[in-house]
Short mmCIF file of C-alpha atoms in Angstrom, two decimals:
data_model
loop_
_atom_site.label_atom_id
_atom_site.label_comp_id
_atom_site.label_asym_id
_atom_site.label_seq_id
_atom_site.Cartn_x
_atom_site.Cartn_y
_atom_site.Cartn_z
CA MET A 1371 4.65 93.72 65.41
CA THR A 1372 4.06 97.38 64.56
CA SER A 1373 3.03 98.49 61.08
CA PHE A 1374 3.32 101.96 59.60
CA LYS A 1375 4.24 103.67 56.36
CA LEU A 1376 7.79 104.89 56.05
CA ASN A 1377 8.52 107.33 53.25
CA GLY A 1378 5.56 105.98 51.31
CA LYS A 1379 6.25 102.28 51.78
CA ALA A 1380 4.51 99.92 54.20
CA VAL A 1381 6.81 98.49 56.86
CA ASP A 1382 6.32 96.01 59.70
CA VAL A 1383 8.79 95.96 62.55
CA ASP A 1384 9.05 93.24 65.16
CA VAL A 1385 10.43 95.17 68.12
CA PRO A 1386 9.19 95.82 71.66
CA ALA A 1387 6.32 98.33 71.65
CA ASP A 1388 8.28 100.77 73.80
CA THR A 1389 11.26 101.01 71.44
CA PRO A 1390 11.80 104.65 70.49
CA VAL A 1391 11.01 105.41 66.86
CA LEU A 1392 14.54 106.76 66.39
CA TRP A 1393 16.10 103.35 67.06
CA VAL A 1394 13.61 101.60 64.82
CA LEU A 1395 14.57 103.98 62.00
CA ARG A 1396 18.31 103.77 62.56
CA ASP A 1397 18.88 100.20 63.78
CA THR A 1398 15.98 98.17 62.49
CA LEU A 1399 15.38 99.92 59.18
CA GLY A 1400 18.84 101.34 58.49
CA LEU A 1401 17.84 104.95 57.86
CA THR A 1402 20.60 106.85 59.64
CA GLY A 1403 19.82 110.34 58.37
CA THR A 1404 17.80 111.03 61.52
CA LYS A 1405 20.22 111.77 64.35
CA TYR A 1406 20.46 111.01 68.05
CA GLY A 1407 21.25 114.24 69.89
CA CYS A 1408 20.09 114.76 73.46
CA GLY A 1409 17.75 111.78 73.74
CA ILE A 1410 15.21 113.85 75.70
CA ALA A 1411 13.37 115.79 72.96
CA VAL A 1412 15.18 119.02 73.64
CA CYS A 1413 17.60 119.48 70.72
CA GLY A 1414 15.42 118.51 67.74
CA ALA A 1415 18.07 116.45 65.90
CA CYS A 1416 15.77 113.41 65.84
CA THR A 1417 12.82 115.20 64.21
CA VAL A 1418 10.72 113.24 61.73
CA HIS A 1419 7.18 113.81 60.45
CA ALA A 1420 4.19 111.69 61.47
CA ASN A 1421 1.20 112.34 59.24
CA GLY A 1422 2.87 115.61 58.26
CA GLN A 1423 3.39 116.84 61.82
CA GLN A 1424 6.85 116.98 63.32
CA LEU A 1425 7.68 114.47 66.00
CA ARG A 1426 10.69 113.94 68.27
CA SER A 1427 11.50 110.35 67.47
CA CYS A 1428 13.88 109.83 70.41
CA VAL A 1429 11.07 109.92 72.99
CA THR A 1430 8.22 108.47 70.94
CA PRO A 1431 7.51 104.76 71.39
CA VAL A 1432 7.03 102.92 68.13
CA SER A 1433 3.59 101.81 69.30
CA ALA A 1434 2.47 105.45 69.10
CA ILE A 1435 3.07 105.63 65.33
CA ALA A 1436 1.20 102.45 64.36
CA GLY A 1437 -0.71 103.06 61.14
CA GLN A 1438 0.80 106.51 60.59
CA HIS A 1439 2.73 107.93 57.65
CA ILE A 1440 6.29 108.63 58.75
CA THR A 1441 8.57 110.82 56.66
CA THR A 1442 12.29 111.08 57.35
CA ILE A 1443 15.02 113.32 55.95
CA GLU A 1444 15.78 110.68 53.32
CA ALA A 1445 12.45 111.41 51.58
CA ILE A 1446 11.94 115.06 52.43
CA ALA A 1447 12.77 116.21 48.91
CA ASP A 1448 9.97 114.09 47.46
CA ASP A 1449 7.55 117.00 47.60
CA ARG A 1450 7.74 120.62 46.48
CA ILE A 1451 8.18 122.19 49.90
CA GLY A 1452 10.82 119.73 50.99
CA ARG A 1453 12.72 120.24 47.74
CA ALA A 1454 12.53 124.02 48.09
CA VAL A 1455 13.93 123.85 51.63
CA GLN A 1456 16.72 121.51 50.59
CA GLU A 1457 17.69 123.77 47.68
CA ALA A 1458 17.59 126.87 49.89
CA TRP A 1459 19.83 125.09 52.40
CA VAL A 1460 22.37 124.49 49.65
CA ARG A 1461 22.10 128.05 48.25
CA HIS A 1462 22.76 129.55 51.69
CA ASP A 1463 25.43 127.01 52.55
CA VAL A 1464 23.67 126.57 55.88
CA VAL A 1465 25.46 123.50 57.12
CA GLN A 1466 28.59 123.63 59.24
CA CYS A 1467 29.19 120.34 61.09
CA GLY A 1468 25.80 119.14 59.88
CA TYR A 1469 24.75 116.98 62.81
CA CYS A 1470 21.59 118.92 63.65
CA GLN A 1471 20.68 119.78 60.09
CA SER A 1472 18.35 116.92 59.21
CA GLY A 1473 16.24 117.94 62.19
CA GLN A 1474 16.45 121.60 61.18
CA VAL A 1475 15.25 120.79 57.67
CA MET A 1476 12.37 118.66 58.97
CA SER A 1477 11.25 121.51 61.23
CA ALA A 1478 11.55 124.08 58.44
CA VAL A 1479 9.39 121.93 56.16
CA ALA A 1480 6.81 121.45 58.93
CA LEU A 1481 6.66 125.24 59.34
CA LEU A 1482 6.25 125.96 55.62
CA ARG A 1483 3.52 123.34 55.30
CA VAL A 1484 1.32 125.32 57.69
CA LYS A 1485 2.63 128.86 57.02
CA ARG A 1486 3.65 129.54 53.44
CA ARG A 1487 4.77 133.10 54.20
CA PRO A 1488 6.04 133.03 57.79
CA SER A 1489 7.12 136.27 59.41
CA ASP A 1490 10.57 136.61 60.95
CA ALA A 1491 9.05 136.09 64.37
CA GLU A 1492 7.20 132.97 63.23
CA ILE A 1493 10.40 131.53 61.77
CA ASP A 1494 12.27 132.25 64.99
CA GLN A 1495 9.53 130.68 67.09
CA ALA A 1496 9.10 127.58 64.97
CA MET A 1497 12.84 126.96 64.61
CA SER A 1498 13.59 127.69 68.26
CA ALA A 1499 12.93 124.07 69.15
CA ASN A 1500 16.00 122.97 67.17
CA ILE A 1501 19.45 123.60 68.59
CA CYS A 1502 22.63 124.08 66.55
CA ARG A 1503 25.94 124.00 68.39
CA CYS A 1504 27.72 125.54 65.41
CA GLY A 1505 25.42 128.56 65.63
CA THR A 1506 24.13 128.51 62.06
CA TYR A 1507 20.89 130.17 63.13
CA ALA A 1508 21.24 133.23 60.92
CA ARG A 1509 21.77 131.08 57.82
CA ILE A 1510 18.90 128.78 58.84
CA HIS A 1511 16.61 131.80 59.16
CA ALA A 1512 17.67 133.17 55.77
CA ALA A 1513 17.22 129.80 54.09
CA VAL A 1514 13.71 129.37 55.50
CA LYS A 1515 12.76 132.82 54.17
CA ASP A 1516 14.29 131.99 50.81
CA ALA A 1517 12.42 128.66 50.63
CA ALA A 1518 9.18 130.47 51.47
CA ARG A 1519 9.77 132.84 48.55
CA ALA A 1520 10.48 129.89 46.27
CA ILE A 1521 7.15 128.20 47.02
CA ALA A 1522 5.08 131.41 47.04
CA MET K 105 29.18 99.82 76.68
CA ASN K 106 30.22 102.37 74.06
CA PRO K 107 28.55 105.83 73.92
CA GLN K 108 26.20 104.82 71.12
CA GLN K 109 25.08 101.67 72.95
CA SER K 110 24.68 103.70 76.10
CA GLY K 111 22.58 106.20 74.21
CA ARG K 112 20.46 103.43 72.81
CA ALA K 113 19.96 101.91 76.23
CA ARG K 114 18.97 105.29 77.63
CA ALA K 115 16.66 105.99 74.74
CA ARG K 116 15.16 102.52 74.91
CA ALA K 117 14.48 103.17 78.57
CA VAL K 118 12.55 106.29 77.61
CA VAL K 119 9.17 104.72 77.40
CA LEU K 120 6.91 102.66 79.60
CA SER K 121 4.17 100.40 78.31
CA THR K 122 1.73 102.02 75.91
CA ALA K 123 -0.72 99.26 76.70
CA ALA K 124 -0.84 100.54 80.25
CA ALA K 125 -1.60 104.05 79.00
CA ILE K 126 -4.41 102.79 76.78
CA CYS K 127 -5.82 100.70 79.63
CA SER K 128 -5.77 103.67 81.99
CA ALA K 129 -7.59 105.87 79.45
CA ALA K 130 -10.19 103.14 78.90
CA ALA K 131 -10.58 102.70 82.65
CA ALA K 132 -11.10 106.46 82.97
CA ALA K 133 -13.83 106.33 80.31
CA GLY K 134 -15.57 103.50 82.18
CA ALA K 135 -15.22 105.36 85.46
CA ALA K 136 -16.82 108.45 83.87
CA ASP K 137 -19.97 106.47 83.03
CA SER K 138 -20.29 105.02 86.52
CA PHE K 139 -19.19 108.09 88.47
CA VAL K 140 -21.59 109.04 91.27
CA PRO K 141 -21.16 112.63 92.44
CA THR K 142 -21.02 113.65 96.07
CA ARG K 143 -24.20 115.37 97.27
CA ILE K 144 -24.35 118.45 99.47
CA ALA K 145 -24.97 117.61 103.11
CA THR K 146 -28.28 118.48 104.71
CA LYS K 147 -26.40 120.65 107.19
CA PRO K 148 -23.29 121.89 105.38
CA ASP K 149 -20.46 123.28 107.50
CA ARG K 150 -18.98 126.38 105.88
CA ASP K 151 -15.80 126.34 107.97
CA ALA K 152 -15.16 122.70 107.12
CA GLY K 153 -15.71 123.55 103.43
CA LEU K 154 -13.31 126.49 103.57
CA GLN K 155 -10.70 124.36 105.31
CA ALA K 156 -11.08 121.73 102.59
CA PHE K 157 -10.59 124.30 99.84
CA ALA K 158 -7.50 125.64 101.60
CA GLN K 159 -6.05 122.15 101.20
CA LEU K 160 -7.14 121.97 97.54
CA GLU K 161 -5.54 125.35 96.92
CA ARG K 162 -2.14 123.98 97.93
CA VAL K 163 -2.49 121.43 95.15
CA LEU K 164 -3.98 123.77 92.54
CA LEU K 165 -1.04 126.16 92.98
CA HIS K 166 1.55 123.40 92.74
CA PRO K 167 3.61 123.45 89.51
CA ARG K 168 2.11 120.11 88.40
CA CYS K 169 -1.23 121.94 88.08
CA VAL K 170 -0.50 125.62 87.63
CA ASN K 171 2.12 125.19 84.89
CA CYS K 172 -0.71 124.70 82.40
CA HIS K 173 -3.41 126.78 84.14
CA VAL K 174 -1.89 130.03 82.91
CA PRO K 175 -3.01 132.95 80.74
CA ASP K 176 -1.21 131.90 77.53
CA ALA K 177 2.09 130.09 77.17
CA PRO K 178 2.69 127.15 79.54
CA LEU K 179 5.29 127.08 82.27
CA GLN K 180 7.70 124.25 82.95
CA GLY K 181 9.41 122.38 85.73
CA ASN K 182 9.39 122.46 89.52
CA ASN K 183 10.07 126.20 89.61
CA SER K 184 7.52 127.10 86.90
CA ARG K 185 10.04 128.64 84.54
CA VAL K 186 9.25 129.74 80.99
CA HIS K 187 8.57 126.73 78.79
CA TYR K 188 11.19 125.68 76.26
CA PRO K 189 10.45 125.67 73.39
CA PRO K 190 8.15 128.73 73.35
CA ILE K 191 4.90 126.87 72.77
CA GLN K 192 1.65 128.80 72.60
CA ARG K 193 -1.72 127.47 73.75
CA GLY K 194 -3.48 127.42 70.37
CA VAL K 195 -7.25 127.30 69.90
CA ASP K 196 -7.70 123.77 71.25
CA GLY K 197 -5.01 123.96 73.93
CA ARG K 198 -2.76 121.59 72.00
CA GLY K 199 -0.25 124.14 70.73
CA THR K 200 0.00 125.91 67.40
CA ALA K 201 1.33 124.19 64.30
CA PRO K 202 4.11 123.43 63.66
CA LEU K 203 4.87 123.32 67.41
CA GLN K 204 2.05 121.30 68.92
CA CYS K 205 2.33 119.76 72.39
CA SER K 206 2.46 116.30 70.81
CA VAL K 207 5.72 117.07 68.98
CA CYS K 208 7.53 116.33 72.26
CA HIS K 209 4.87 115.06 74.69
CA SER K 210 4.28 111.48 73.65
CA THR K 211 1.84 108.85 74.88
CA GLN K 212 3.70 108.14 78.11
CA ASN K 213 6.18 109.52 80.59
CA SER K 214 9.84 109.12 79.86
CA SER K 215 11.97 107.43 82.47
CA LEU K 216 14.78 109.89 81.69
CA LEU K 217 15.42 112.96 83.79
CA HIS K 218 14.41 116.22 82.02
CA ALA K 219 12.64 114.44 79.17
CA PRO K 220 9.12 115.70 78.46
CA PRO K 221 6.33 113.87 80.24
CA GLY K 222 3.46 112.37 78.35
CA LEU K 223 0.23 110.49 78.57
CA GLY K 224 -2.01 108.71 76.12
CA THR K 225 -5.67 109.27 75.41
CA ASP K 226 -7.11 106.35 73.45
CA GLY K 227 -3.56 105.49 72.40
CA LYS K 228 -2.82 108.99 71.06
CA PRO K 229 -0.82 111.79 72.65
CA GLY K 230 -3.13 113.40 75.18
CA TRP K 231 -1.03 116.25 76.56
CA HIS K 232 -2.81 119.60 76.42
CA MET K 233 -3.66 122.86 78.13
CA PRO K 234 -7.18 124.19 78.59
CA PRO K 235 -8.54 125.55 75.28
CA ALA K 236 -8.38 129.23 74.29
CA ASN K 237 -12.10 129.85 74.84
CA MET K 238 -11.85 128.60 78.44
CA LYS K 239 -8.32 129.16 79.70
CA MET K 240 -9.05 128.17 83.30
CA SER K 241 -6.10 130.31 84.32
CA TRP K 242 -5.54 130.81 88.01
CA LEU K 243 -1.92 131.88 87.89
CA GLY K 244 -1.44 134.65 90.48
CA LEU K 245 -4.75 134.00 92.24
CA THR K 246 -5.15 132.75 95.79
CA GLY K 247 -7.92 132.24 98.34
CA PRO K 248 -11.48 133.26 97.40
CA ALA K 249 -10.44 134.65 93.99
CA LEU K 250 -8.87 131.33 93.00
CA CYS K 251 -11.80 129.39 94.47
CA LYS K 252 -14.35 131.35 92.44
CA VAL K 253 -12.47 130.90 89.16
CA PHE K 254 -12.25 127.19 89.98
CA ARG K 255 -15.95 126.91 90.84
CA ASP K 256 -17.63 129.24 88.31
CA PRO K 257 -18.79 127.41 85.14
CA LYS K 258 -17.98 130.57 83.16
CA SER K 259 -14.29 130.15 83.97
CA ASN K 260 -13.89 126.46 84.78
CA GLY K 261 -14.77 124.81 81.49
CA ASP K 262 -18.55 124.99 82.00
CA ARG K 263 -18.42 122.50 84.85
CA SER K 264 -21.05 122.04 87.54
CA LEU K 265 -19.81 121.04 90.99
CA ALA K 266 -20.52 117.42 90.02
CA ALA K 267 -18.46 117.83 86.85
CA ILE K 268 -15.61 119.51 88.79
CA GLU K 269 -15.56 116.58 91.20
CA GLN K 270 -15.57 114.10 88.34
CA HIS K 271 -12.72 115.98 86.61
CA MET K 272 -10.63 116.17 89.78
CA ILE K 273 -11.15 112.57 90.79
CA ILE K 274 -11.08 110.55 87.57
CA ASP K 275 -9.52 112.66 84.80
CA HIS K 276 -6.29 110.99 83.70
CA LEU K 277 -4.46 114.26 83.01
CA VAL K 278 -5.27 115.46 86.54
CA ALA K 279 -4.13 112.08 87.88
CA TRP K 280 -0.87 112.48 85.93
CA GLY K 281 0.08 115.12 88.55
CA TRP K 282 0.69 112.25 90.95
CA ASN K 283 2.61 110.20 88.39
CA PRO K 284 4.75 112.86 86.72
CA GLY K 285 7.90 110.91 85.95
CA PRO K 286 11.40 111.37 87.35
CA GLY K 287 12.61 114.64 88.81
CA ARG K 288 9.19 116.26 89.18
CA THR K 289 7.93 117.04 92.65
CA LEU K 290 4.56 115.70 93.76
CA PRO K 291 1.66 117.88 94.95
CA PRO K 292 1.53 118.44 98.72
CA LEU K 293 -1.42 116.04 99.24
CA ASP K 294 -1.47 112.52 97.92
CA LYS K 295 -4.21 111.72 95.40
CA ALA K 296 -6.52 109.98 97.86
CA ALA K 297 -6.29 112.90 100.31
CA PHE K 298 -6.89 115.36 97.47
CA ASP K 299 -10.00 113.44 96.35
CA GLU K 300 -11.24 113.42 99.93
CA GLN K 301 -10.83 117.21 100.24
CA VAL K 302 -12.70 117.72 96.95
CA ARG K 303 -15.63 115.70 98.35
CA ARG K 304 -15.47 117.50 101.68
CA TRP K 305 -15.54 120.93 100.02
CA ILE K 306 -18.58 119.98 97.93
CA GLN K 307 -20.41 118.25 100.80
CA ASN K 308 -20.13 121.47 102.72
CA GLY K 309 -21.65 123.68 100.04
CA ALA K 310 -18.47 124.47 98.05
CA PRO K 311 -17.80 127.74 99.91
CA CYS K 312 -15.25 130.24 98.63
CA ASP K 313 -15.61 132.91 101.29
CA SER K 314 -17.30 133.57 104.61
CA SER K 315 -20.35 135.46 103.34
CA GLU K 316 -21.80 134.14 100.09
CA PRO K 317 -24.68 131.63 100.17
CA LEU K 318 -23.61 127.99 100.20
CA ARG K 319 -24.37 125.91 97.13
CA LYS K 320 -27.48 123.72 97.44
CA SER K 321 -27.08 121.57 94.35
CA VAL K 322 -24.10 119.97 92.64
CA GLY K 323 -25.76 119.91 89.20
CA THR K 324 -25.11 117.09 86.78
CA THR K 325 -22.03 115.24 85.67
CA ARG K 326 -21.21 115.37 81.96
CA ALA K 327 -22.49 111.79 81.55
CA GLU K 328 -25.75 112.63 83.33
CA ALA K 329 -26.21 115.76 81.23
CA LYS K 330 -25.64 113.68 78.08
CA ARG K 331 -28.13 111.02 79.21
CA GLU K 332 -30.72 113.71 79.99
CA ALA K 333 -30.24 115.26 76.56
CA GLN K 334 -30.60 111.84 74.94
CA GLN K 335 -33.78 111.14 76.92
CA GLN K 336 -35.24 114.50 75.91
CA GLN K 337 -34.40 113.78 72.28
CA ALA K 338 -35.97 110.29 72.54
CA THR K 339 -39.14 111.78 74.08
CA SER K 340 -39.31 114.36 71.32
CA ASP K 341 -38.75 111.68 68.64
CA ARG K 342 -41.50 109.48 70.15
CA ALA K 343 -43.95 112.40 70.15
CA LEU K 344 -43.20 113.04 66.49
CA VAL K 345 -43.70 109.37 65.56
CA ASP K 346 -46.94 109.19 67.58
CA GLY K 347 -48.20 112.31 65.80
CA LEU K 348 -47.40 110.86 62.39
CA ARG K 349 -49.13 107.56 63.30
CA ALA K 350 -52.23 109.42 64.45
CA LEU K 351 -52.23 111.32 61.21
CA ALA K 352 -51.94 108.12 59.18
CA ALA K 353 -54.78 106.44 61.12
CA ALA K 354 -57.21 109.34 60.67
CA PRO K 355 -59.92 108.96 57.93
CA PRO K 356 -58.83 110.46 54.65
CA ARG K 357 -59.99 113.97 53.97
CA THR K 358 -62.15 114.37 50.88
CA HIS K 359 -62.69 117.47 48.88
CA ALA K 360 -66.28 118.55 48.50
CA THR K 361 -67.46 117.99 44.97
CA PRO K 362 -68.33 121.29 43.39
CA ARG K 363 -71.88 121.51 42.23
#
């Protein structure tokens, strides 16, 4: 049994300790907003937050998040920064196919939590760990800048 | 098996037992307390020491070691290519927020090809580079230059020869080099042979070149240094308590009554 907080609520899951967090979220707990992309922590689609820090859930065993506060895309708009990013995403019409976007939003929020006014280079560096096959990078960059202005 | 089930099976196969990682970290902590450093021989043999370091050098320059012993950003893979994503060292060697090492490097190796490796330290992600104030970079160095960076406390993490030996032989991140997960080549010596060459180099005065004086002492391990500091503190505390007791036992001072 592994216990942690998921989007503010305590949860206990009875799964093998080596089950990846992604499958606990999607299969055990039914939160399918977090996506399976590459399965090897390269594309960023599976990004969640653990105690506020981003985490690739596809390669993280559930045992590693015991006792931590996990936030997924479903609850990202519960705070000011998450809401600002979500609204900027809509304003800039960032999404094309959408598959990578929950991971992109989670990474953008993680960036703005530690750097309220990121430079262009800092945005590029922080967001470079998330891949978008539709090539929405320019709109992602603009939306992150816009969200930063909104929370300034 | 449909693609989603296949993906799940692959992803489920990502991780090994965390319990094993915790046990290995605990075992390393126990080993650190009981570690007995090699002493320098009464008649050290410089040539034997230099030959031993030549063997160590082959390991130190292998991608499993050198990929993180670099000036700034880490390298990656068997051909030491630029790391993706573009992580930076950060002050503590654990990356810079929001891209810390632990975003991708979990508590254990993945069984999947090309997935990031990992290891646990006390159950938490333990992957890291040397810290910014002691980069321990030897990228581009060979021979005596590499040896001196490796041996000098000013560039090796403030380690005595005893502490270098301890780090090489029992540190679990060093040992990871011989258990790197699928698709990663192993260093040219096996771990036991590497440990033996570390001991041989130190026994023979830890030489780096053919002219400098051989080392005569290995110094202290980190645990020994800590114990010595604790003993010094205890001695100092006892002296203070003894002084206070003596003061309390002395006859009270009286002021002379003015006439």
